[in-house]
XYZ file of C-alpha atoms in Angstrom:
746
model
C -17.878 -19.086 14.556
C -15.446 -20.861 16.474
C -17.577 -24.124 16.123
C -17.909 -23.669 12.451
C -14.411 -23.333 12.205
C -13.219 -26.148 14.101
C -15.377 -28.490 11.639
C -13.622 -26.910 8.997
C -10.407 -27.494 10.367
C -10.907 -31.143 11.181
C -12.472 -31.549 7.704
C -9.048 -29.903 5.701
C -7.207 -32.315 8.366
C -8.862 -35.399 7.343
C -9.423 -34.632 3.624
C -6.256 -33.236 3.046
C -5.546 -34.841 -0.330
C -8.993 -33.287 -1.498
C -8.495 -29.568 0.148
C -4.922 -29.683 -1.247
C -5.858 -30.631 -5.014
C -8.507 -27.696 -4.668
C -5.958 -25.364 -4.091
C -3.262 -26.703 -6.452
C -6.166 -26.658 -9.062
C -6.990 -23.323 -8.615
C -3.519 -21.943 -8.581
C -2.977 -23.733 -11.784
C -6.303 -21.960 -13.596
C -5.257 -18.674 -12.079
C -1.458 -18.879 -13.306
C -2.600 -19.915 -16.465
C -5.039 -16.889 -17.142
C -2.294 -14.479 -15.601
C 0.274 -16.249 -18.185
C -1.980 -15.450 -20.839
C -3.411 -11.888 -20.311
C -2.687 -8.784 -22.006
C -0.001 -6.555 -20.920
C -1.038 -4.540 -17.326
C -2.211 -1.138 -18.229
C -0.584 2.022 -16.390
C -2.434 4.545 -13.737
C -5.407 5.765 -14.873
C -5.480 9.675 -15.091
C -9.416 9.784 -14.259
C -10.464 11.695 -11.097
C -14.200 12.052 -10.871
C -15.562 15.506 -9.699
C -12.685 17.489 -10.276
C -11.820 20.292 -12.308
C -8.904 19.312 -14.409
C -11.143 15.742 -15.265
C -13.872 18.117 -16.266
C -11.671 19.736 -18.749
C -10.081 16.524 -19.773
C -13.391 15.255 -20.841
C -14.160 18.582 -22.513
C -11.365 18.791 -24.516
C -12.513 14.827 -25.716
C -15.692 16.050 -26.822
C -14.750 19.396 -28.415
C -11.816 18.320 -30.177
C -12.413 14.680 -31.701
C -9.320 12.749 -32.137
C -7.129 14.606 -30.171
C -7.101 11.995 -27.291
C -6.168 14.332 -24.491
C -5.442 11.159 -22.344
C -2.847 9.806 -24.744
C 0.641 9.240 -24.163
C 3.258 11.184 -25.100
C 7.212 11.516 -25.044
C 9.534 14.012 -25.187
C 13.137 13.649 -27.037
C 15.676 16.507 -25.534
C 18.570 17.153 -27.708
C 21.712 19.129 -27.353
C 24.861 19.590 -29.081
C 27.770 18.756 -27.266
C 29.862 21.714 -27.719
C 27.556 24.194 -27.304
C 26.967 25.187 -30.985
C 23.586 25.828 -32.858
C 21.051 23.063 -33.215
C 19.698 24.708 -36.343
C 23.121 24.419 -38.363
C 24.930 21.734 -40.309
C 25.239 18.087 -39.054
C 23.635 19.094 -35.655
C 20.278 19.710 -37.764
C 20.576 16.574 -40.076
C 21.011 14.369 -37.130
C 17.699 16.010 -35.588
C 16.212 15.551 -38.846
C 16.754 11.925 -39.200
C 16.052 11.270 -35.597
C 12.550 12.743 -35.779
C 12.094 10.627 -39.211
C 13.100 7.566 -37.202
C 10.586 8.452 -34.309
C 7.568 8.384 -36.961
C 8.206 5.050 -38.031
C 6.483 3.252 -34.914
C 3.001 2.198 -35.894
C 1.588 3.714 -32.313
C 3.213 6.936 -33.287
C 0.510 9.644 -34.500
C 2.542 12.662 -34.798
C 6.210 13.939 -34.520
C 6.456 17.368 -34.033
C 10.474 18.538 -34.551
C 11.960 21.376 -32.317
C 12.326 23.649 -35.724
C 8.214 23.444 -36.409
C 7.495 24.044 -32.914
C 10.211 26.465 -32.215
C 11.187 24.643 -29.241
C 14.731 25.439 -29.495
C 16.566 27.203 -26.464
C 17.684 30.919 -26.843
C 21.264 30.040 -27.351
C 20.284 27.637 -30.044
C 21.990 24.625 -28.336
C 18.895 22.687 -27.217
C 15.891 21.522 -28.186
C 13.224 18.913 -27.827
C 11.032 16.907 -30.392
C 7.439 15.832 -28.978
C 6.156 12.583 -29.911
C 2.412 11.930 -29.510
C 0.990 8.260 -29.393
C -2.277 6.789 -30.395
C -2.951 4.815 -27.204
C -3.893 5.968 -23.810
C -1.488 6.360 -21.137
C 0.137 3.517 -19.613
C -0.780 1.456 -22.761
C 2.396 1.704 -25.031
C 3.947 -1.043 -25.905
C 7.529 -2.241 -25.154
C 8.048 -2.546 -28.829
C 7.183 1.154 -29.014
C 9.089 1.900 -26.014
C 12.206 0.119 -27.130
C 11.858 2.182 -30.666
C 11.602 5.362 -28.789
C 15.006 4.782 -26.992
C 16.710 3.325 -30.088
C 16.054 6.576 -31.453
C 17.543 8.284 -28.797
C 20.627 5.783 -29.092
C 20.686 6.866 -32.840
C 21.266 10.688 -31.900
C 23.778 10.243 -29.234
C 25.531 8.126 -32.284
C 25.482 10.879 -34.163
C 27.012 13.156 -31.921
C 23.980 14.659 -30.183
C 23.505 14.837 -26.038
C 20.125 13.033 -26.065
C 17.520 11.912 -23.228
C 13.960 10.708 -23.242
C 11.028 11.563 -21.100
C 7.189 11.582 -21.170
C 4.411 9.163 -20.220
C 5.110 6.924 -22.992
C 8.202 5.800 -21.048
C 6.363 4.621 -18.184
C 6.940 0.765 -17.157
C 6.005 -1.861 -14.496
C 7.526 -1.030 -11.133
C 10.775 -3.210 -10.519
C 10.899 -4.176 -6.912
C 14.506 -5.476 -7.177
C 15.851 -8.347 -5.013
C 14.821 -6.575 -1.382
C 11.558 -8.616 -1.105
C 13.656 -11.781 -1.653
C 15.668 -10.951 1.209
C 12.548 -10.114 3.307
C 11.134 -13.406 2.335
C 14.620 -15.116 3.459
C 14.336 -13.153 7.142
C 10.904 -14.526 7.268
C 12.016 -18.065 7.127
C 14.838 -17.197 9.506
C 12.432 -16.160 11.773
C 9.827 -18.646 11.471
C 12.919 -21.469 12.049
C 13.894 -19.764 15.137
C 10.360 -19.234 16.640
C 8.854 -22.715 15.657
C 12.562 -24.797 16.196
C 11.448 -26.782 13.154
C 11.873 -26.760 9.430
C 8.634 -28.213 8.463
C 6.676 -25.888 10.860
C 8.864 -22.834 9.952
C 7.862 -23.869 5.619
C 4.333 -24.463 6.064
C 3.268 -20.528 6.631
C 5.868 -19.776 3.779
C 4.507 -22.393 1.162
C 0.729 -21.414 1.932
C 1.495 -17.750 1.831
C 3.251 -18.170 -1.430
C 0.488 -20.301 -2.671
C -2.402 -17.535 -1.436
C -0.194 -15.153 -3.152
C 0.201 -16.578 -6.354
C -3.235 -16.945 -6.528
C -4.412 -13.303 -5.270
C -1.860 -11.452 -7.548
C -2.314 -14.023 -10.470
C -6.015 -12.791 -10.170
C -4.894 -9.462 -10.419
C -2.924 -9.982 -13.589
C -5.264 -11.787 -15.264
C -8.135 -9.525 -14.532
C -5.883 -6.262 -15.275
C -6.731 -5.743 -18.917
C -10.566 -6.044 -18.122
C -10.540 -4.081 -14.917
C -7.763 -1.654 -16.012
C -5.607 -2.427 -12.925
C -2.018 -1.025 -12.875
C 1.133 -2.553 -12.302
C 1.408 -0.768 -9.001
C -1.810 -2.374 -7.721
C -0.354 -5.826 -8.131
C 3.037 -5.077 -6.585
C 0.868 -3.412 -3.370
C -1.365 -6.460 -2.924
C 1.749 -8.598 -3.266
C 3.522 -7.051 -0.576
C 0.278 -7.207 1.910
C -0.798 -10.444 1.003
C 2.578 -12.140 1.139
C 2.860 -10.527 4.927
C -0.386 -11.030 6.196
C -0.191 -14.783 4.672
C 2.630 -15.593 6.615
C 1.393 -14.119 9.951
C -2.034 -15.707 9.755
C -0.629 -19.166 8.947
C 1.965 -18.606 11.684
C -0.539 -17.993 14.150
C -2.642 -21.467 13.285
C 0.370 -23.679 13.175
C 1.500 -22.099 16.555
C -1.972 -22.810 17.761
C -1.678 -26.234 16.815
C 1.779 -27.140 18.126
C 0.293 -25.563 21.364
C -2.998 -27.705 21.193
C -0.961 -30.802 20.599
C 1.589 -30.143 23.226
C -1.423 -30.174 25.528
C -2.449 -34.033 24.721
C -4.677 -33.472 21.865
C -4.315 -35.900 18.812
C -3.653 -34.029 15.258
C -7.110 -34.066 13.831
C -8.511 -32.561 17.217
C -5.756 -30.356 17.412
C -6.092 -28.845 13.990
C -9.977 -28.208 14.581
C -9.269 -26.648 17.473
C -6.559 -24.482 16.103
C -8.703 -23.357 13.313
C -11.418 -22.972 15.789
C -9.752 -20.439 18.043
C -6.854 -18.815 16.015
C -8.595 -19.389 12.814
C -11.225 -17.362 14.365
C -9.035 -14.537 15.142
C -7.622 -14.746 11.690
C -11.120 -14.350 10.082
C -11.840 -11.385 12.393
C -8.042 -9.743 11.760
C -8.572 -10.412 8.042
C -12.165 -8.953 7.740
C -11.222 -5.467 9.462
C -8.469 -5.340 6.738
C -10.701 -6.102 4.155
C -13.186 -3.231 5.316
C -10.692 -0.971 5.595
C -9.127 -1.755 2.263
C -12.567 -2.230 0.750
C -13.723 1.363 2.363
C -11.000 3.489 0.304
C -13.705 3.345 -2.198
C -15.093 6.092 -0.194
C -12.450 8.731 -1.334
C -14.133 8.507 -4.796
C -10.757 7.991 -6.685
C -11.157 5.056 -9.219
C -7.460 4.215 -9.064
C -7.354 4.202 -5.289
C -10.564 1.966 -4.856
C -9.097 -0.748 -7.553
C -6.138 -0.506 -5.549
C -7.838 -1.407 -2.337
C -10.448 -3.811 -3.639
C -7.422 -5.791 -5.441
C -5.351 -5.663 -2.121
C -8.563 -6.816 -0.216
C -9.090 -9.899 -2.239
C -5.842 -10.707 -1.810
C -5.791 -10.776 1.755
C -9.529 -12.558 1.693
C -7.530 -15.469 -0.096
C -5.053 -15.522 2.425
C -7.447 -15.790 5.323
C -9.310 -18.776 3.035
C -6.179 -20.550 2.649
C -4.880 -20.236 6.319
C -8.200 -21.576 7.405
C -8.207 -24.636 4.926
C -4.917 -25.415 3.528
C -2.845 -24.835 6.525
C -4.786 -27.604 8.436
C -4.622 -29.917 5.353
C -0.742 -29.580 4.945
C -0.503 -30.135 8.866
C -2.286 -33.389 8.149
C 0.338 -34.334 5.660
C 3.335 -32.917 7.833
C 2.210 -35.360 10.684
C 4.443 -35.001 14.122
C 7.195 -33.592 11.910
C 5.771 -30.042 12.405
C 6.245 -30.524 15.984
C 9.978 -30.373 16.192
C 12.552 -32.994 17.437
C 12.370 -31.561 21.017
C 8.798 -32.259 21.333
C 8.722 -36.143 20.125
C 11.806 -36.809 22.533
C 9.818 -35.397 25.210
C 6.725 -37.168 24.081
C 8.764 -40.347 23.722
C 10.785 -40.073 26.862
C 7.412 -39.539 28.871
C 5.465 -41.926 27.088
C 2.186 -40.120 26.877
C 2.653 -38.108 23.861
C 2.556 -35.129 25.362
C 5.229 -32.438 25.989
C 5.531 -29.767 28.485
C 2.729 -27.223 27.551
C 4.427 -24.336 29.179
C 7.602 -25.075 27.074
C 6.129 -25.734 23.994
C 3.797 -22.642 23.629
C 6.775 -20.406 24.745
C 5.510 -19.419 28.225
C 8.503 -20.915 29.755
C 12.266 -21.759 28.599
C 13.282 -25.804 28.524
C 14.948 -24.921 31.552
C 11.222 -23.775 33.594
C 12.225 -20.239 33.496
C 9.595 -17.954 32.781
C 9.662 -16.991 28.849
C 10.781 -12.931 27.724
C 7.163 -12.518 27.043
C 6.215 -13.303 30.758
C 9.332 -11.306 32.098
C 8.584 -8.329 29.976
C 4.742 -8.017 31.126
C 6.108 -8.273 34.604
C 8.327 -5.368 34.169
C 5.623 -3.467 32.670
C 3.114 -3.995 35.486
C 5.697 -2.729 38.158
C 6.161 0.514 35.987
C 3.045 0.767 33.953
C 3.010 4.643 34.442
C 6.776 5.217 33.399
C 6.444 2.745 30.589
C 3.064 4.668 29.248
C 4.510 8.100 29.457
C 7.988 7.098 27.815
C 6.233 5.080 24.844
C 3.627 8.097 24.331
C 6.154 10.824 24.310
C 8.501 8.651 21.962
C 5.889 8.040 19.321
C 4.872 12.079 19.854
C 8.562 12.784 18.967
C 8.707 10.745 16.061
C 5.006 11.941 14.815
C 6.071 15.596 15.175
C 7.162 15.796 11.394
C 3.713 14.822 9.967
C 2.602 18.465 10.872
C 4.681 19.325 8.056
C 2.885 16.840 5.699
C 2.541 18.076 2.035
C 1.038 15.591 -0.454
C 2.229 15.443 -4.147
C 2.544 12.964 -7.138
C 6.003 11.996 -8.180
C 7.093 13.437 -11.406
C 10.282 12.908 -13.392
C 11.901 15.271 -11.393
C 11.662 12.438 -8.392
C 13.541 10.162 -10.479
C 17.022 8.678 -10.016
C 19.499 11.205 -11.643
C 21.119 8.122 -13.608
C 17.487 7.438 -15.355
C 17.048 9.228 -19.090
C 13.646 10.732 -17.773
C 15.363 12.671 -15.233
C 18.043 13.682 -17.814
C 15.696 15.014 -19.848
C 13.810 16.597 -17.320
C 16.867 18.454 -15.980
C 17.955 19.122 -19.529
C 14.349 21.046 -19.992
C 14.943 23.018 -16.708
C 18.373 24.495 -17.849
C 17.594 25.555 -21.349
C 13.994 26.496 -21.162
C 13.123 26.883 -17.368
C 11.554 24.187 -14.944
C 8.145 25.209 -15.807
C 8.207 23.670 -19.065
C 8.115 20.112 -17.410
C 4.984 20.601 -16.055
C 2.684 23.158 -18.320
C -0.935 23.855 -17.490
C -3.500 23.711 -20.073
C -6.418 26.247 -19.585
C -9.602 25.378 -21.833
C -12.030 28.389 -22.758
C -15.560 27.210 -23.133
C -16.785 29.833 -24.757
C -20.232 28.336 -26.161
C -22.231 31.039 -24.189
C -19.931 33.934 -25.248
C -20.914 36.408 -27.768
C -17.534 36.703 -29.100
C -15.406 33.601 -28.455
C -12.236 35.222 -29.924
C -12.353 38.240 -28.039
C -12.945 36.094 -24.816
C -10.174 34.002 -25.357
C -7.719 36.932 -25.941
C -9.158 38.401 -22.969
C -8.039 35.196 -20.837
C -4.690 34.993 -22.550
C -4.189 38.747 -21.193
C -5.375 37.679 -17.893
C -2.984 34.638 -17.204
C 0.002 36.880 -18.648
C -0.659 38.658 -15.657
C -0.647 36.629 -12.942
C 2.700 35.928 -10.935
C 4.541 32.901 -11.706
C 3.618 32.863 -15.049
C 6.669 32.438 -17.578
C 4.608 32.289 -21.089
C 1.086 32.566 -22.231
C 0.794 30.718 -25.743
C -1.926 32.367 -28.374
C -5.195 30.462 -28.321
C -6.086 27.301 -30.350
C -9.634 27.522 -31.139
C -11.463 23.744 -32.437
C -13.151 23.653 -35.789
C -16.687 24.791 -34.101
C -14.625 28.315 -32.988
C -16.361 27.946 -29.692
C -13.578 26.349 -27.503
C -9.963 27.412 -27.176
C -6.973 26.079 -25.553
C -4.150 28.344 -23.994
C -0.948 26.710 -22.848
C 0.443 28.447 -19.589
C 3.939 27.848 -18.870
C 4.826 28.524 -14.798
C 8.112 29.759 -13.729
C 8.511 27.285 -10.927
C 8.993 23.461 -11.500
C 5.555 21.293 -11.660
C 5.812 19.734 -7.865
C 6.803 23.402 -6.194
C 4.387 25.466 -4.165
C 4.126 28.556 -6.295
C 2.936 26.189 -9.312
C 0.112 24.806 -7.209
C -0.774 28.145 -6.410
C -1.073 29.501 -9.816
C -3.356 26.654 -10.660
C -5.479 28.196 -8.001
C -4.592 31.543 -9.039
C -6.130 30.881 -12.643
C -9.245 29.374 -11.180
C -9.771 32.274 -9.090
C -10.167 34.450 -12.265
C -13.020 32.199 -13.376
C -15.783 34.032 -12.260
C -14.232 37.340 -13.784
C -14.216 35.784 -16.936
C -17.658 34.503 -16.840
C -19.361 37.608 -15.270
C -17.410 39.752 -18.655
C -17.274 37.442 -21.267
C -19.778 34.631 -20.412
C -16.932 32.037 -21.254
C -15.999 29.486 -18.838
C -12.299 29.042 -17.858
C -11.063 25.196 -16.570
C -7.562 24.290 -15.806
C -5.888 20.706 -16.511
C -2.711 19.080 -17.632
C -0.781 16.511 -15.695
C 0.487 19.270 -13.168
C -3.235 20.500 -12.543
C -4.411 16.812 -12.348
C -1.852 15.875 -9.570
C -2.963 19.199 -7.889
C -6.676 18.104 -7.553
C -5.600 14.430 -7.056
C -3.700 15.747 -3.796
C -6.349 18.001 -2.956
C -9.297 15.442 -3.008
C -7.204 12.891 -0.707
C -5.981 15.357 1.745
C -9.323 16.360 2.172
C -10.626 12.630 2.297
C -7.793 11.423 4.741
C -9.561 12.819 8.137
C -12.978 11.609 7.422
C -11.195 7.937 6.325
C -9.570 8.020 9.592
C -12.348 8.777 11.565
C -13.954 5.843 9.691
C -11.602 3.436 10.324
C -10.700 4.219 13.941
C -14.914 4.225 14.345
C -14.867 0.954 12.704
C -12.334 -0.595 15.130
C -14.033 0.864 18.107
C -17.275 -1.093 16.953
C -15.517 -4.177 16.239
C -13.465 -4.361 19.147
C -16.181 -3.702 21.245
C -17.945 -6.877 20.050
C -14.947 -9.005 20.471
C -13.898 -7.957 23.488
C -17.478 -7.301 25.321
C -15.643 -3.919 26.942
C -15.568 -0.092 26.039
C -12.190 0.827 27.302
C -10.150 -2.032 25.439
C -11.505 -1.138 22.064
C -10.834 2.854 22.669
C -7.300 2.024 23.887
C -6.748 0.208 20.583
C -8.310 2.942 18.687
C -6.097 5.446 20.256
C -3.132 3.128 20.062
C -3.820 3.049 16.538
C -3.996 6.658 15.833
C -0.455 6.603 17.606
C 1.159 4.256 15.653
C -0.131 5.543 12.233
C 0.655 9.327 13.358
C 4.196 8.210 14.016
C 4.560 6.404 10.864
C 3.224 9.729 8.932
C 6.229 11.565 10.996
C 8.946 8.786 9.874
C 7.588 9.094 6.186
C 7.858 13.058 6.174
C 11.510 12.871 7.722
C 12.770 10.246 5.569
C 10.895 11.138 2.252
C 10.387 14.956 2.323
C 13.111 16.114 4.421
C 15.861 13.446 3.413
C 16.583 12.215 6.717
C 18.328 8.829 6.040
C 17.659 9.048 2.374
C 20.580 7.823 1.403
C 20.482 4.783 3.379
C 16.965 4.124 1.687
C 18.154 4.838 -1.898
C 16.035 8.160 -1.662
C 17.695 10.273 -4.255
C 15.475 13.171 -4.587
C 13.513 14.551 -1.678
C 9.740 16.016 -2.438
C 6.114 15.576 -1.189
C 4.885 12.657 -0.056
C 2.806 10.483 -2.582
C -0.573 11.571 -2.367
C -1.954 7.939 -2.226
C 0.260 6.865 0.425
C -1.221 8.267 3.402
C -4.819 7.108 3.306
C -3.550 3.778 1.788
C -1.422 3.823 4.835
C -4.028 4.260 7.239
C -6.332 1.640 5.588
C -3.421 -1.152 5.867
C -2.303 -0.381 9.274
C -5.421 -0.140 10.919
C -5.818 -3.944 9.909
C -2.340 -5.045 10.714
C -2.864 -3.277 14.311
C -6.191 -5.257 14.922
C -4.433 -8.285 13.996
C -2.191 -7.824 16.865
C -4.708 -6.404 19.378
C -6.930 -9.595 18.826
C -4.290 -11.981 18.922
C -2.413 -10.897 22.021
C -5.556 -9.343 23.958
C -8.004 -12.556 23.353
C -5.795 -14.529 25.710
C -5.734 -11.860 28.469
C -9.862 -11.794 28.038
C -9.936 -15.739 28.099
C -7.680 -15.744 31.247
C -10.055 -12.964 33.085
C -13.220 -14.631 31.888
C -11.862 -17.607 33.642
C -11.045 -16.187 37.059
C -7.873 -14.628 37.087
C -7.184 -11.285 38.381
C -6.697 -8.464 35.464
C -2.849 -8.430 35.981
C -2.475 -11.883 36.067
C -4.506 -12.241 32.939
C -2.298 -9.369 31.224
C 0.934 -11.751 32.173
C -0.977 -14.924 30.652
C -1.960 -12.898 27.910
C 1.901 -12.390 26.849
C 3.195 -15.536 28.000
C 0.650 -16.990 25.465
C 0.972 -14.430 22.771
C 3.892 -12.291 23.016
C 6.411 -14.854 21.097
C 4.459 -15.279 18.306
C 3.231 -11.696 17.713
C 6.642 -10.583 18.037
C 7.734 -13.086 15.457
C 4.589 -12.459 13.149
C 5.789 -8.487 13.448
C 9.483 -9.250 12.603
C 8.228 -11.236 9.569
C 5.893 -8.506 8.458
C 8.553 -5.699 8.767
C 10.779 -7.503 6.607
C 8.980 -8.770 3.912
C 7.629 -4.536 3.845
C 10.970 -3.474 3.697
C 11.874 -5.586 1.149
C 10.210 -3.133 -1.015
C 11.867 -0.137 0.041
C 14.550 -0.909 -3.070
C 11.559 -0.687 -5.883
C 12.174 2.235 -8.458
C 8.394 3.323 -7.992
C 8.051 6.449 -5.684
C 4.798 4.846 -4.406
C 6.137 1.114 -3.475
C 9.172 2.470 -1.951
C 7.412 4.897 0.373
C 4.448 2.527 0.995
C 6.960 -0.466 1.731
C 9.048 1.912 4.523
C 5.896 3.485 5.845
C 4.244 0.060 6.345
C 7.451 -1.444 7.776
C 7.901 1.415 10.302
C 4.110 1.426 11.138
C 4.193 -2.371 12.013
C 7.166 -1.605 14.184
C 5.703 1.226 16.197
C 2.404 -0.623 16.539
C 3.345 -4.066 17.491
C 6.624 -3.226 19.579
C 5.518 0.104 21.312
C 1.534 0.160 21.234
C 0.829 -3.376 21.594
C 3.920 -4.434 23.791
C 4.103 -1.452 26.154
C 1.081 0.769 25.878
C -1.379 -2.219 25.828
C -0.313 -3.797 29.224
C 0.276 -0.660 30.973
C -2.978 0.851 30.300
C -5.081 -2.281 30.710
C -2.807 -2.501 34.332
C -3.838 0.870 35.170
C -7.595 0.186 34.543
C -7.718 -2.901 36.243
C -11.125 -4.572 36.293
C -12.680 -1.223 34.941
C -11.168 -2.561 31.355
C -13.390 -5.047 30.742
C -16.524 -3.354 31.582
C -19.512 -3.459 29.614
C -23.151 -2.142 30.373
C -25.532 -4.937 30.678
C -27.838 -3.512 28.014
C -25.219 -2.871 25.588
C -23.883 -6.665 26.105
C -27.386 -7.723 25.282
C -27.475 -5.558 22.243
C -24.201 -6.483 20.521
C -23.993 -9.761 18.889
C -21.809 -12.799 20.389
C -18.506 -13.518 18.870
C -16.876 -16.562 20.256
C -13.146 -15.479 19.374
C -11.686 -17.513 22.314
C -13.464 -20.348 21.138
C -15.182 -21.269 24.253
C -17.827 -23.030 22.512
C -15.838 -25.716 20.555
C -16.615 -29.207 20.702
C -14.546 -31.071 23.381
C -12.449 -34.311 22.246
C -15.039 -37.685 22.538
C -15.656 -39.069 25.602
C -13.188 -41.914 26.355
C -10.857 -41.235 23.326
C -7.579 -42.722 23.434
C -4.786 -40.549 24.847
C -3.001 -39.141 21.907
C 0.165 -40.514 20.885
C 3.063 -39.044 18.708
C 1.708 -39.407 15.461
C 3.532 -39.931 12.034
C 2.465 -38.473 9.067
C -0.302 -40.010 7.005
C 0.039 -38.826 3.676
């Protein structure tokens, strides 16, 4: 692989105009497709294999035109002085508001509070229900504006009015945080590389890859039904890995130039070595993200595949566009210090020890070298402190609760949250998340009696505030019963109620021949959380096993992959603990803009596992590859550890800081999923890069000594050979001139 990538790097460097033109053309085509694409749909509610989904499908079949998955809204209206809503000017204002709501062409039905008897006991509060003829997440901006305009009209007529419901779902807003993250990344690049041109290269190429990846998602969103959250998460991951992958190749190119290689040869060797590690690291991320499809949730599968495609584009950009732009940049990518040193020496080569970060300009050991030697002096102490520290941070993960965010988790300043609170105050919290029980009485001798029996049974369960009379379809063989819990939708009591209702299904079937199914948004969330919770451990085992196998192929060792997999587990569990502490318990919530605590978003942990797995393998490969290379070339195990840190610690640390900055920038999003993922990924990268890879890895390798690199001969013969270190790279042609300081050849 290294030889092939070396040829690609040299080709891209020499034919840089062609390569750059291809990428620019691709960016333009994808950008045009994204600009002309239809609006992005919302999250699909489909969860195959769950009872809630079977009930939705049954409703679509038995109640034609009902559109069980259609969008809806609720306008909550209240008099400001506590007077009855059913009298005088207040009633007239409600009727005019309802009339305005019905003008929207996407609205199929508006049920006023008087017809549906949706008026509180004191008469001061009521709500109108608005049903739309379009699925969830596909309500147009014009219809949303009309909905909010009707709410404003009610306010202008003396009523307190707020709106909520699925019809108001909007694209997640990330704010300015991600811009700050990119700015911090640029600052780190300048400090690390010491050249504005060198620092700009990773940013430019990452943005090109991001534009193509996310642009493709936006362009294909209407066809593949990709949600807005999908593109945001793909942008978060694609931008971070895009900068990091380009940084690794640019850094290796500069090191190769410092050793005396010309531009073309250095580009080839950089792509052949660092590029091989980039391809391997990117492959692990791709597999981990694509592996989310095994969970069996279409929404998660689409998110994983979309993010994987964006990472794939980032890899291709790094190994082709980066060397092409290096050709345009010439020696400007090396910085003034290199050119001055080369000019004074007259050879074109600066001191390699200084340029690759192994030493300071004064000849002193670099920070990475000093840190490695410190760890080697006290490996047991470093290992114990690091493991115990991560263990303490991971403790809250034992209290992990999964759920889906509802309007009760929104900002207290949003109209959705205000509507939610008004309903809770006047009608009880359960009305914000009613359960829908479907009675399939096709096999029953007396469908009406069966439905009545179910209704009475439901009324006798704990935590039930109200049970509505059965509503039959035209065929008279299926009934719907609405159950209003006494607790709020995200509570443990409501989740238990869902299970209690399902526990009565067997008795109902035996007594009446009718089947009962529970659905509705709350039941769907319960099923979604349960399915993801059940899949978390198997998926974790899958990616850890995959990490072990891939790293065994790369490092030709058993203990090194085992150490890497266990280190990944430590970092990801510690990240879970931090997420629980902040978003579930509220620790530092005010600092991070978490206004409402609650269960961790169901998709976050399993998505976090997939992404962190790939990123952890990135740092493992880039750091430990140099150690193995030094060991194979004759260094003692402890010397090889120092060599690995000498050459890799600076770049890996910079890459980690960049990735943390980019991820942290998304914490400012108004979407709970994006906010939680941004924080979780940032803290996971911090734990993995600076605690696991920088402390635990050298400590464990120091304790293992030569045994760390042991592999049975029979297994060595069986495993495929992957030349990550670039040992088979083509050397510079014999008799080639000594490299000189080159100038940009555009």
